[in-house]
XYZ file of C-alpha atoms in Angstrom:
660
model
C -18.707 4.456 37.079
C -21.360 3.414 34.568
C -21.429 -0.338 34.191
C -20.705 -1.788 30.785
C -22.627 -4.888 29.769
C -21.699 -6.889 26.706
C -23.921 -9.633 25.365
C -27.143 -10.265 23.488
C -30.256 -12.240 24.406
C -31.465 -12.854 20.835
C -28.853 -15.364 19.648
C -31.418 -17.889 18.392
C -33.427 -15.254 16.509
C -30.275 -13.901 14.872
C -29.232 -17.407 13.815
C -32.593 -17.849 12.077
C -32.211 -14.598 10.103
C -30.872 -14.123 6.578
C -28.224 -11.817 8.010
C -26.683 -14.790 9.755
C -27.372 -17.564 7.239
C -26.966 -15.719 3.936
C -24.586 -12.906 4.840
C -22.298 -13.755 7.743
C -21.946 -17.513 7.203
C -21.463 -17.109 3.440
C -18.805 -14.399 3.738
C -16.812 -15.228 6.862
C -13.594 -14.802 4.880
C -14.270 -11.040 4.854
C -16.918 -10.380 7.533
C -16.925 -10.758 11.296
C -19.368 -9.860 14.064
C -18.803 -8.000 17.319
C -21.062 -8.378 20.361
C -22.288 -5.169 21.944
C -24.872 -4.347 24.629
C -27.985 -6.015 23.166
C -26.939 -5.488 19.581
C -24.425 -6.863 17.074
C -22.168 -4.990 14.687
C -21.314 -6.660 11.379
C -17.871 -5.578 10.229
C -16.358 -5.403 6.753
C -12.936 -3.731 6.404
C -13.166 -3.276 10.182
C -15.957 -0.750 9.635
C -19.390 -1.558 10.977
C -21.663 -1.794 7.953
C -24.745 -2.894 9.893
C -26.119 -2.735 13.429
C -28.415 -5.655 14.290
C -30.832 -5.647 17.232
C -34.126 -7.262 18.270
C -37.431 -5.426 18.471
C -40.202 -5.973 20.971
C -42.302 -7.204 18.066
C -40.106 -10.311 17.807
C -38.301 -9.089 14.712
C -34.678 -8.637 13.797
C -33.939 -4.992 13.091
C -31.015 -3.855 10.971
C -29.680 -0.311 10.790
C -27.348 0.653 7.941
C -26.137 3.957 6.591
C -27.540 4.825 3.167
C -23.974 5.696 2.121
C -23.278 2.003 1.558
C -25.889 1.958 -1.215
C -25.261 5.384 -2.781
C -21.653 6.278 -1.981
C -22.837 9.750 -0.912
C -21.216 11.083 2.254
C -23.320 12.306 5.206
C -26.191 10.026 4.239
C -28.898 9.177 6.804
C -29.330 5.852 8.591
C -31.865 3.372 7.233
C -33.789 0.993 9.486
C -34.869 -2.332 7.959
C -37.345 -4.383 9.960
C -38.542 -7.238 7.772
C -36.669 -10.299 6.549
C -37.661 -9.589 2.932
C -36.506 -5.982 3.193
C -33.187 -6.997 4.752
C -32.613 -9.701 2.141
C -33.387 -7.346 -0.732
C -31.420 -4.346 0.505
C -28.423 -5.986 2.167
C -27.997 -9.502 0.774
C -28.983 -8.342 -2.699
C -26.737 -5.276 -2.630
C -23.761 -6.814 -0.845
C -21.308 -6.098 -3.671
C -22.359 -2.426 -3.706
C -21.982 -2.230 0.074
C -18.478 -3.676 -0.201
C -17.475 -1.318 -3.004
C -18.537 1.752 -1.042
C -16.889 0.442 2.101
C -13.648 -0.023 0.138
C -13.714 3.678 -0.704
C -14.227 4.636 2.920
C -11.706 2.288 4.506
C -7.949 2.711 4.718
C -5.025 0.290 4.830
C -4.949 0.271 8.631
C -8.625 -0.699 8.852
C -8.245 -3.375 6.190
C -5.172 -4.783 7.926
C -7.027 -4.863 11.235
C -9.825 -6.848 9.604
C -7.366 -9.249 7.945
C -5.544 -9.934 11.219
C -8.818 -10.532 13.093
C -10.355 -12.882 10.518
C -7.244 -14.847 9.536
C -6.263 -15.357 13.162
C -9.694 -16.677 14.091
C -9.837 -18.996 11.073
C -6.447 -20.413 12.111
C -6.988 -23.339 14.503
C -3.249 -23.375 15.244
C -3.185 -19.808 16.591
C -2.576 -19.431 20.314
C -5.072 -16.560 20.375
C -8.737 -15.951 19.611
C -9.936 -12.404 18.831
C -13.081 -11.430 20.726
C -13.702 -7.771 19.970
C -12.682 -4.684 17.990
C -12.975 -0.947 18.640
C -13.473 -1.475 22.375
C -14.274 1.636 24.353
C -15.578 2.423 27.828
C -18.930 4.069 28.369
C -18.809 7.602 29.746
C -17.208 7.528 33.190
C -17.746 10.743 35.160
C -15.157 9.627 37.704
C -12.389 9.441 35.110
C -13.013 11.912 32.313
C -9.354 11.745 31.275
C -9.815 8.162 30.050
C -11.358 8.066 26.578
C -9.540 5.119 25.022
C -10.651 3.078 22.040
C -8.667 -0.173 21.659
C -8.341 -1.742 18.213
C -8.418 -5.490 18.930
C -9.018 -7.679 21.992
C -7.751 -11.282 22.038
C -7.609 -14.149 24.536
C -5.413 -17.243 24.656
C -7.028 -20.636 24.094
C -5.385 -22.243 27.115
C -5.606 -21.558 30.841
C -4.517 -19.349 32.448
C -6.342 -17.294 29.850
C -4.232 -14.250 29.019
C -5.993 -11.243 27.529
C -4.273 -8.969 25.010
C -5.267 -5.371 24.352
C -3.877 -4.417 20.956
C -3.353 -1.174 19.084
C -2.583 -1.510 15.387
C -0.559 0.913 13.283
C 0.042 0.771 9.553
C 3.224 2.384 8.269
C 4.040 5.839 9.518
C 0.414 6.939 9.799
C -0.834 8.223 13.165
C 2.480 7.582 14.923
C 2.498 11.109 16.321
C -0.269 13.553 17.145
C -3.377 13.192 19.297
C -3.950 9.530 18.387
C -0.322 8.487 18.260
C 2.055 6.388 20.351
C 2.051 8.636 23.420
C -1.766 8.572 23.561
C -1.830 4.762 23.382
C 0.726 4.412 26.169
C -1.280 6.825 28.328
C -4.489 4.866 27.622
C -2.819 1.602 28.637
C -1.511 3.237 31.813
C -4.900 4.712 32.810
C -6.679 1.428 32.057
C -4.562 -0.174 34.746
C -4.583 2.796 37.109
C -8.408 2.947 37.217
C -8.813 -0.850 37.663
C -10.958 -1.454 34.584
C -9.713 -4.994 34.073
C -12.189 -6.826 36.339
C -15.159 -5.353 34.454
C -13.287 -6.021 31.222
C -12.994 -9.724 32.092
C -16.745 -9.957 32.784
C -17.409 -8.413 29.387
C -15.051 -10.889 27.753
C -16.818 -13.837 29.364
C -20.229 -12.565 28.146
C -18.889 -12.081 24.630
C -17.391 -15.586 24.603
C -20.747 -17.054 25.626
C -22.446 -15.476 22.601
C -19.659 -16.169 20.115
C -19.580 -19.830 21.123
C -23.075 -20.083 19.586
C -22.500 -17.803 16.598
C -18.942 -18.369 15.331
C -18.437 -21.721 13.524
C -14.691 -21.328 14.184
C -15.112 -20.788 17.911
C -12.416 -22.741 19.803
C -13.648 -25.659 21.856
C -11.148 -24.710 24.577
C -12.965 -21.411 25.263
C -16.515 -22.729 25.673
C -16.413 -22.909 29.464
C -14.011 -20.187 30.571
C -14.367 -19.024 34.158
C -13.234 -15.594 35.311
C -10.998 -17.104 37.981
C -9.110 -18.832 35.153
C -8.273 -15.509 33.488
C -4.957 -13.723 34.042
C -4.815 -11.126 36.801
C -3.731 -8.345 34.450
C -3.882 -7.649 30.722
C -1.045 -7.632 28.200
C -0.603 -4.510 26.082
C 0.624 -4.673 22.490
C 1.297 -2.160 19.739
C 1.557 -3.859 16.342
C 2.965 -1.964 13.359
C 2.619 -3.349 9.837
C 4.371 -2.028 6.725
C 7.491 -1.331 8.762
C 9.371 -0.280 5.637
C 11.548 2.696 4.725
C 10.001 4.107 1.560
C 11.796 6.677 -0.576
C 13.383 9.250 1.758
C 11.525 8.124 4.872
C 12.907 6.144 7.796
C 11.137 3.022 9.052
C 8.080 3.394 11.300
C 10.063 1.644 14.053
C 12.696 4.372 13.886
C 9.971 7.033 13.998
C 8.249 5.355 16.954
C 11.590 5.207 18.749
C 11.853 8.988 18.472
C 8.592 9.352 20.393
C 9.475 6.595 22.846
C 13.025 7.038 24.059
C 15.279 9.840 25.251
C 18.186 8.071 23.516
C 17.859 8.111 19.719
C 20.260 5.170 19.353
C 17.758 2.772 20.966
C 15.877 2.232 17.720
C 18.190 4.334 15.544
C 15.715 7.213 15.335
C 16.476 10.265 13.180
C 15.421 12.601 15.998
C 13.890 12.588 19.483
C 10.558 14.165 20.456
C 10.591 17.128 22.814
C 8.377 15.101 25.181
C 9.061 11.378 24.995
C 7.078 8.516 26.479
C 10.155 7.658 28.546
C 10.197 11.105 30.165
C 6.678 10.493 31.533
C 6.348 6.723 32.004
C 9.923 5.458 31.995
C 11.015 2.671 29.651
C 7.694 0.978 28.869
C 9.502 -1.829 26.983
C 11.038 -2.956 30.310
C 8.927 -5.719 31.943
C 9.937 -4.339 35.334
C 8.527 -0.870 34.649
C 6.160 -0.134 37.550
C 3.784 2.071 35.516
C 3.030 0.129 32.342
C 4.698 -2.544 30.194
C 4.024 -2.610 26.442
C 5.211 -5.134 23.871
C 5.976 -3.828 20.392
C 5.668 -5.952 17.248
C 6.931 -4.724 13.872
C 6.444 -6.398 10.507
C 7.359 -5.386 6.941
C 4.172 -7.070 5.677
C 1.721 -4.827 3.817
C -2.002 -5.258 3.277
C -1.181 -6.785 -0.110
C 1.088 -9.318 1.589
C -1.641 -10.190 4.100
C -4.008 -11.112 1.273
C -1.675 -13.923 0.277
C -1.308 -15.312 3.818
C -3.931 -17.906 4.737
C -3.056 -18.351 8.426
C -1.984 -15.745 10.977
C -1.251 -15.872 14.681
C -2.067 -12.314 15.627
C 0.743 -12.047 18.188
C 3.144 -14.948 17.661
C 3.364 -14.926 13.888
C 6.800 -15.319 12.286
C 6.232 -12.137 10.264
C 6.963 -10.017 13.365
C 10.123 -8.915 15.050
C 9.599 -10.543 18.444
C 8.757 -8.173 21.331
C 12.050 -8.830 23.112
C 14.221 -8.410 20.027
C 16.405 -5.296 19.803
C 14.665 -3.599 22.712
C 17.945 -2.585 24.316
C 20.345 -2.588 21.368
C 20.992 -0.192 18.569
C 19.392 -1.292 15.307
C 21.371 -0.584 12.125
C 19.316 1.116 9.461
C 20.198 -1.506 6.881
C 21.080 -5.019 7.904
C 23.202 -7.454 5.955
C 21.579 -10.540 7.455
C 19.721 -13.253 5.560
C 16.287 -12.160 6.771
C 16.781 -8.739 5.249
C 18.171 -10.167 2.016
C 15.233 -12.501 1.483
C 12.544 -9.957 2.318
C 9.501 -9.993 0.036
C 9.813 -6.220 -0.236
C 11.723 -5.710 -3.480
C 12.301 -2.032 -2.855
C 13.844 -2.694 0.532
C 16.076 -5.439 -0.882
C 17.318 -3.174 -3.670
C 17.970 -0.386 -1.199
C 20.052 -2.718 0.954
C 21.944 -4.070 -2.068
C 22.774 -0.650 -3.481
C 23.880 0.652 -0.085
C 26.266 -2.287 0.089
C 27.594 -1.340 -3.356
C 28.058 2.206 -2.110
C 30.150 1.002 0.823
C 32.042 -1.887 -0.744
C 32.693 -0.885 -4.385
C 33.798 2.132 -6.401
C 30.531 2.152 -8.341
C 29.472 5.464 -6.766
C 33.018 6.888 -6.811
C 33.394 6.924 -3.043
C 30.115 8.784 -2.413
C 28.987 7.529 1.013
C 25.440 8.906 0.885
C 23.863 11.306 3.312
C 22.720 13.657 0.560
C 19.891 16.124 1.011
C 16.340 15.623 -0.182
C 13.291 17.574 1.027
C 15.537 19.564 3.375
C 16.754 16.426 5.163
C 19.733 14.144 4.732
C 19.321 10.474 3.850
C 21.670 7.523 3.691
C 20.325 6.457 0.304
C 20.706 9.884 -1.327
C 24.098 10.725 -2.806
C 26.084 13.799 -1.857
C 26.889 14.365 -5.547
C 24.045 13.354 -7.858
C 26.492 12.968 -10.753
C 27.602 9.749 -9.080
C 24.145 8.294 -9.741
C 24.755 8.123 -13.515
C 27.112 5.902 -15.537
C 30.281 7.989 -15.641
C 30.684 7.954 -19.447
C 27.350 9.720 -20.003
C 27.133 12.179 -17.091
C 28.126 15.372 -18.903
C 26.202 14.505 -22.065
C 23.118 13.690 -20.011
C 23.199 17.015 -18.175
C 23.739 18.901 -21.442
C 20.883 17.002 -23.103
C 18.368 17.939 -20.410
C 19.553 21.553 -20.533
C 19.505 21.888 -24.331
C 16.126 20.175 -24.727
C 14.692 22.160 -21.786
C 13.775 19.050 -19.814
C 13.297 19.079 -16.042
C 14.841 16.263 -14.017
C 12.402 14.499 -11.712
C 12.036 16.206 -8.347
C 15.022 18.527 -8.692
C 16.990 20.931 -10.844
C 19.628 18.302 -11.476
C 20.106 14.559 -11.718
C 18.103 12.843 -8.933
C 20.381 11.760 -6.100
C 18.124 8.904 -4.902
C 19.838 5.587 -5.675
C 16.479 3.913 -6.518
C 15.339 6.554 -9.019
C 13.576 4.971 -12.002
C 14.425 7.997 -14.162
C 18.104 7.417 -13.391
C 17.674 3.695 -14.173
C 16.137 4.512 -17.558
C 18.951 6.920 -18.434
C 21.624 4.493 -17.274
C 20.245 1.781 -19.548
C 19.330 3.727 -22.686
C 21.105 7.072 -22.884
C 24.488 5.729 -24.034
C 22.932 3.918 -27.028
C 20.628 6.711 -28.238
C 22.649 7.370 -31.427
C 23.397 3.703 -32.221
C 21.005 3.124 -35.090
C 21.725 -0.597 -35.461
C 21.314 -1.334 -31.765
C 18.166 0.788 -31.408
C 16.779 -1.059 -34.443
C 17.380 -4.409 -32.718
C 15.746 -3.014 -29.579
C 12.700 -1.884 -31.591
C 12.482 -5.318 -33.216
C 12.578 -6.945 -29.782
C 9.828 -4.619 -28.551
C 7.550 -4.627 -31.604
C 8.527 -7.518 -33.855
C 10.662 -8.421 -36.845
C 8.392 -6.457 -39.176
C 10.354 -3.420 -38.016
C 12.847 -2.636 -40.775
C 14.342 0.616 -39.526
C 14.248 3.315 -36.861
C 14.079 7.045 -37.409
C 15.349 10.056 -35.436
C 12.907 11.371 -32.838
C 12.223 14.817 -34.261
C 11.093 16.457 -31.026
C 14.782 16.684 -30.052
C 17.180 19.164 -31.620
C 19.906 16.521 -31.518
C 17.690 13.996 -33.408
C 18.637 10.826 -31.477
C 17.011 7.445 -32.065
C 15.851 7.434 -28.449
C 14.439 10.596 -26.848
C 13.686 11.062 -23.155
C 10.900 12.684 -21.123
C 8.859 13.206 -24.280
C 5.646 15.241 -24.430
C 3.437 16.516 -27.216
C 4.094 20.039 -28.492
C 0.566 21.138 -27.564
C -1.854 20.278 -24.763
C -4.264 17.637 -26.084
C -5.155 16.136 -22.702
C -6.672 19.214 -20.997
C -3.685 19.421 -18.660
C -3.012 23.175 -19.209
C 0.775 22.794 -19.287
C 3.244 21.152 -21.634
C 6.663 20.915 -20.025
C 9.002 18.015 -20.602
C 9.543 16.252 -17.286
C 7.020 18.240 -15.238
C 3.300 18.910 -14.685
C 1.908 16.987 -17.639
C 1.777 13.547 -19.214
C 5.215 12.570 -20.472
C 6.955 9.349 -21.439
C 10.296 8.179 -20.063
C 11.673 7.275 -23.500
C 10.442 7.150 -27.100
C 11.574 5.284 -30.235
C 10.136 5.734 -33.736
C 10.193 2.529 -35.790
C 9.304 1.994 -39.449
C 7.697 -1.311 -40.386
C 7.361 -3.106 -43.698
C 4.987 -1.077 -45.830
C 6.251 2.252 -44.548
C 4.018 2.918 -41.521
C 5.740 4.488 -38.534
C 5.282 3.002 -35.071
C 5.534 5.183 -31.972
C 7.118 3.222 -29.104
C 6.504 4.996 -25.768
C 8.561 3.366 -22.989
C 7.551 3.638 -19.340
C 10.379 2.570 -17.016
C 9.727 1.165 -13.542
C 12.251 0.069 -10.952
C 11.150 -0.307 -7.316
C 7.782 1.491 -7.540
C 4.680 -0.234 -6.228
C 4.269 0.327 -2.491
C 3.009 3.859 -3.059
C 0.451 2.776 -5.675
C -3.162 1.501 -5.434
C -4.660 4.838 -4.350
C -7.827 6.090 -6.049
C -7.123 9.470 -7.688
C -10.698 10.139 -8.794
C -13.243 12.005 -6.710
C -16.239 14.329 -6.645
C -14.284 17.326 -5.386
C -10.968 19.098 -5.900
C -8.208 17.422 -7.889
C -10.136 14.135 -8.164
C -13.022 15.904 -9.874
C -10.592 17.772 -12.135
C -8.919 14.518 -13.225
C -12.288 13.076 -14.200
C -13.095 16.224 -16.166
C -9.813 16.110 -18.060
C -9.833 12.541 -19.247
C -13.433 11.224 -19.352
C -14.274 12.355 -22.886
C -10.866 11.269 -24.153
C -11.311 7.767 -22.706
C -14.780 7.518 -24.232
C -13.365 8.484 -27.619
C -10.325 6.194 -27.382
C -9.860 3.342 -29.837
C -7.700 1.451 -27.356
C -9.217 1.982 -23.899
C -12.374 0.169 -22.834
C -15.197 2.628 -22.167
C -17.174 2.201 -18.944
C -20.844 3.096 -19.290
C -21.294 4.256 -15.700
C -18.416 6.719 -15.837
C -14.928 6.562 -14.372
C -15.381 7.660 -10.768
C -13.782 5.031 -8.508
C -12.580 2.868 -11.376
C -9.180 1.307 -11.931
C -8.364 3.896 -14.638
C -7.680 6.339 -11.799
C -5.558 3.990 -9.699
C -1.785 4.027 -10.211
C -0.030 2.630 -12.181
C -3.058 2.361 -14.503
C -3.751 6.081 -14.219
C -0.349 6.697 -15.785
C -0.819 3.997 -18.439
C -4.234 5.444 -19.307
C -2.800 8.948 -19.806
C 0.127 7.675 -21.857
C -2.255 5.691 -24.073
C -4.350 8.811 -24.661
C -1.138 10.764 -25.310
C 0.000 8.266 -27.969
C -3.398 8.386 -29.664
C -3.306 12.178 -29.730
C 0.227 12.253 -31.152
C -0.985 10.037 -33.994
C -4.203 12.037 -34.495
C -2.167 15.268 -34.787
C 0.790 13.943 -36.736
C 0.342 16.661 -39.350
C 1.408 19.298 -36.803
C 3.452 17.291 -34.284
C 7.237 16.896 -34.696
C 6.769 13.192 -33.962
C 5.154 11.474 -36.941
C 3.534 8.090 -36.341
C 0.702 5.947 -37.662
C 0.342 3.498 -34.780
C 1.916 2.719 -31.401
C 3.128 -0.055 -29.129
C 3.172 0.872 -25.443
C 6.137 -0.699 -23.613
C 6.399 -1.212 -19.854
C 9.900 -1.981 -18.554
C 9.756 -3.625 -15.115
C 11.878 -6.107 -13.140
C 9.950 -9.334 -12.703
C 11.257 -9.487 -9.118
C 9.105 -6.474 -8.201
C 6.165 -8.568 -7.032
C 4.513 -5.640 -5.244
C 4.156 -3.825 -8.545
C 3.368 -6.798 -10.753
C 1.362 -9.184 -8.621
C -0.457 -7.245 -5.911
C -4.262 -7.329 -6.124
C -5.187 -3.856 -7.278
C -8.156 -1.825 -6.107
C -11.371 -2.453 -8.069
C -9.843 -5.150 -10.316
C -8.567 -7.550 -7.625
C -5.983 -8.728 -10.176
C -2.294 -8.154 -10.872
C -0.861 -5.413 -13.047
C -0.719 -7.085 -16.453
C -4.071 -8.848 -16.176
C -5.742 -5.669 -14.944
C -4.350 -3.546 -17.752
C -5.064 -6.087 -20.494
C -8.696 -6.158 -19.376
C -8.819 -2.395 -19.967
C -7.397 -2.311 -23.509
C -8.845 -3.502 -26.799
C -5.804 -4.309 -28.950
C -3.515 -6.544 -26.904
C -0.654 -6.239 -29.421
C -0.247 -2.564 -28.470
C 0.976 -3.310 -24.952
C 4.103 -5.195 -23.915
C 6.121 -5.472 -20.727
C 9.754 -6.471 -20.714
C 12.437 -7.013 -18.106
C 15.313 -4.485 -18.111
C 17.872 -7.282 -18.005
C 16.707 -8.373 -21.473
C 17.664 -4.934 -22.779
C 21.078 -5.276 -21.132
C 21.516 -8.679 -22.779
C 20.786 -7.092 -26.173
C 23.299 -4.331 -25.494
C 25.868 -6.947 -24.481
C 25.339 -8.923 -27.687
C 26.315 -5.880 -29.739
C 29.859 -6.172 -28.364
C 30.307 -2.398 -28.289
C 29.387 -1.474 -24.712
C 31.370 -3.773 -22.420
C 31.951 -1.092 -19.779
C 28.272 -0.082 -19.751
C 27.119 -3.703 -19.481
C 29.506 -4.337 -16.602
C 28.161 -1.237 -14.835
C 24.493 -2.178 -15.359
C 24.967 -5.778 -14.242
C 26.639 -4.647 -11.039
C 24.400 -1.652 -10.357
C 21.075 -3.410 -10.948
C 21.966 -6.962 -9.972
C 21.504 -8.801 -13.286
């Protein structure tokens, strides 16, 4: 077996360099270093952005991929050998390096970095992280062992336990070649081939270097002896974002399907044809003779981690403890206080509406289990008609048919109980012909200068609120114009007339539990990303409302949801006004309305890509006329409906259904 040596002999030289003083020490909240065999890796987003070594000419040498300066894939490596060159290229271009790393990294990598840094900055943590991306050198004796472990940690008190950790984020990489079965096999072979003694020697060498380099290095670990270390490692698999989004089960349920022969163990929807248990036995049993693995699951997302200042990488309260529910069936949706107070608004609403399904007549006895994407789900209704307020069901179906509108994701009413399209229809469809009430709604949205509302002429039925509205022609280079599908459309539209006679277009975008699936960059240099840039760049540049960006729109917040949608709807409104002579909808100006529950913190208050701000602040920094954008809570609309005194049954339904 080839020996692996960890440690560097140029600690003092590195501490004198600008890489240490001006980069690492100044940015320890987002950077960390890993000790290798006579070189150091500097990590951002858990991706090595620079390799630092020491030349025979008594100089620090830094290798960095040119990609971090240009953003161009498959770029060559650059070697910087002078302090001035390193300071100019790396210290001076640090923001550019970060921006390009952000494009390259994923949520799992960013979460790994957050856990590592926030644990090590936490003096109260039981653990100290020593290494990331650990792997063995080539071992001709054991070619079947090619593991790469995500994080290594050691306890701060003797006997010093060592944890080998694999990190998962959501449902990604649970199955396949790098999934759960592969990790269990790697843990097993690590023990079988007796790698731990060498591993402990490496850990001691790394601790010796980090004690000089890390200002947060624990005093308790400065003089660790190998005979004080535990006789065997502890294996952990940590899963973050353990949430059931849309029609998907939780990652824990999915993992259980790969782990156990019995699907009821973790309430898995199905069992793999070759489970971990069939090969290694129950690895969650401490008495398993082959390998014992502790599983930690947390609903926290990368956005949640940003708001947490201190983390204990293994013992943190955000996890389900390793021993919890290992040998009991886990209900899909709990009614306990932990579940009810979860920071995940979507999960809370799912739990609440499932309780309504079981304990009230709101859904007319529909017990769920409806089909979506060729599978059945507890939160999808058997009869989608039960998803709509009963007094409007038939009219709603007829409206979509007569106006040739496509329901979202299906040929009929969506059967998902958290559908935002359904929420919009439930709130607004029943009042669409009530001129007085729609007028009061328009005044609430725009202001008291509104003196009347007019029928929305794109609809044959000429209501005062129209739904899934598009232009009559393609002005946004989208090729298709189909209400409800394949082009920019608006959930609801009102036309108001203000004092002086001008008509105000009020496009309404309705959000309910959306947010977890957002924050992905939809721009790019190839494929659909390139096509999106082609479609909208000239329109943004010509817009009177959207801020132009001189360097172009590749990798900008305009192409990150939900701003991508807001950008397109803004352009749509401008084009409707510019073509009012030929469009059925006639308007002279617009006010863009966003309807969102304030409790949806993931949507409203997460730090979005590129802006590092919440939703409203991000969007207001992108628009010129602030009076043309407004967000409102749906419960305020319900209050207005209630004040009319004409919709008692509807108000009762909405208050119960949506928890106002």
